[in-house]
Amino acid sequence: MSPKRTLLLVALTFVTVACICCPTNLVLFPPTPTLPPTDTPVSTDTPTPIFTPGPCSDAACQQACPGLLASIVSASEGYSPLKTSGGGTESKDSVHILVRYPVDGDTLGNASFHAAPADLEAYQQDAAAHQSIWDFFTSIIPAEQRPMVNEFVIFTDGDYEYLAAVERDSSDLNHWALKVDIADAGDHKALAATLLHEFAHLLTLNNDQVYAAYYNCPVDYINPGCGRANSYIDEFYQTFWVDIYDEWAAVNALPEGKVRDQKMAEFYYTHQTHFLTAYASTEPAEDIAESWTYFILVPPPTAHTTGARKIMFFYEFSELVQLRSEITARLCEYFLNPANP
Ligand SMILES: [Zn+2]
């Protein structure tokens, strides 16, 4: 365990769902795509799907793809989403928003520049790097899956800390911004895992999936809000969170600070076998995002654990199995193309 892990595990706190910030520098992914020990057996009638890494364009890609996906998991070691207190990236003094781009499909519009310290001007002016990061995102996430992304933001807080975030427009719940820290974007495999996590928020927290108002929600579990009937996140909540909701909600309701951080860490350690990562324990929205990332990157698990069940959860939806196939193919073709960085 790295010293930073101990430090940061007790720093788990919450922001509102509007800005979901995902820093680097936390060892939460396991070093290998293994799963927690058995705690809750799954029913024996759970179907085991056949692992298909996706329709790569050629045999060489298909052969290399599983290993490539595993290498993304390995590269993610030390890079995992972690929210911090205070309402997101823009509320931290160390975070500098550098450039905002309007987005139209795959295309970035004209940049609008924010005031930034002189030592960050190189990052701010590096339009080629901004475009490269955006192209990476659009190359791995199909266009029809991201119509809600209407802004792309380049920021930095220096090395580590935040890596990426998604932020929902408070005035239009169908519009989201994708934010990436240019200082941390050079490790494309770590960035890939984080972008998969961010995309999970777009997939599960968009306006078609959730209510963001208290009055629609008998149980408030998305800080604030809840999933609409038959939404992915509500199915996930009903399956995995009902039994631990009261305990989590009591911690979640505490005012931000050291006591709450410690209680949230205790909640994780109490229920460690329920979660694929510590960050997943911070709320259902992060749990489903972390589980989605594993769903994309690892073969279907055969272990009978809650973590395995969370990965298998997505196989219940044929459209998500199809999407997994497409994303894995895109990932593999990107990384196996020597022309890409
Ligand atoms: Zn997240």
CSV table of N, CA and C and ligand atoms in Angstrom, one decimal, residues 20-22 81-83 164-166 197-198 201 279 285-287 289-290, ligand 1:
chain,number,residue,atom,x,y,z
A,20,ILE,N,-18.6,15.9,-11.3
A,20,ILE,CA,-18.1,14.6,-10.8
A,20,ILE,C,-16.6,14.6,-11.2
A,21,CYS,N,-15.8,14.8,-10.2
A,21,CYS,CA,-14.4,15.1,-10.5
A,21,CYS,C,-13.5,13.8,-10.2
A,22,CYS,N,-12.6,13.6,-11.1
A,22,CYS,CA,-11.9,12.3,-11.0
A,22,CYS,C,-10.4,12.5,-11.1
A,81,PRO,N,-10.6,7.4,-9.9
A,81,PRO,CA,-11.4,8.6,-9.6
A,81,PRO,C,-11.5,8.8,-8.1
A,82,LEU,N,-11.4,10.0,-7.7
A,82,LEU,CA,-11.7,10.4,-6.3
A,82,LEU,C,-12.3,11.7,-6.2
A,83,LYS,N,-13.4,11.8,-5.6
A,83,LYS,CA,-14.0,13.1,-5.5
A,83,LYS,C,-13.4,13.8,-4.3
A,164,ALA,N,-9.8,14.0,-14.6
A,164,ALA,CA,-10.9,14.3,-15.5
A,164,ALA,C,-12.2,14.4,-14.7
A,165,ALA,N,-13.2,15.0,-15.3
A,165,ALA,CA,-14.4,15.2,-14.6
A,165,ALA,C,-15.5,15.4,-15.7
A,166,VAL,N,-16.7,15.1,-15.3
A,166,VAL,CA,-17.9,15.6,-16.1
A,166,VAL,C,-18.7,16.4,-15.2
A,197,HIS,N,-14.7,5.7,-17.0
A,197,HIS,CA,-15.5,6.0,-15.8
A,197,HIS,C,-16.3,7.3,-16.0
A,198,GLU,N,-15.8,8.3,-16.6
A,198,GLU,CA,-16.5,9.5,-16.8
A,198,GLU,C,-17.7,9.3,-17.8
A,201,HIS,N,-20.8,8.0,-16.1
A,201,HIS,CA,-21.6,9.1,-15.5
A,201,HIS,C,-22.6,9.6,-16.6
A,279,TYR,N,-13.2,3.9,-3.9
A,279,TYR,CA,-13.9,5.0,-4.4
A,279,TYR,C,-15.4,4.7,-4.7
A,285,ALA,N,-23.6,6.3,-7.5
A,285,ALA,CA,-23.2,6.8,-8.8
A,285,ALA,C,-21.7,6.5,-9.1
A,286,GLU,N,-20.9,6.5,-8.1
A,286,GLU,CA,-19.5,6.2,-8.3
A,286,GLU,C,-19.3,4.6,-8.4
A,287,ASP,N,-20.1,3.9,-7.6
A,287,ASP,CA,-20.0,2.5,-7.7
A,287,ASP,C,-20.4,1.9,-9.1
A,289,ALA,N,-20.1,3.6,-11.8
A,289,ALA,CA,-19.1,4.0,-12.8
A,289,ALA,C,-17.8,3.2,-12.7
A,290,GLU,N,-17.4,2.8,-11.5
A,290,GLU,CA,-16.3,2.0,-11.3
A,290,GLU,C,-16.6,0.6,-11.9
B,1,ZN,ZN,-16.9,9.5,-10.9
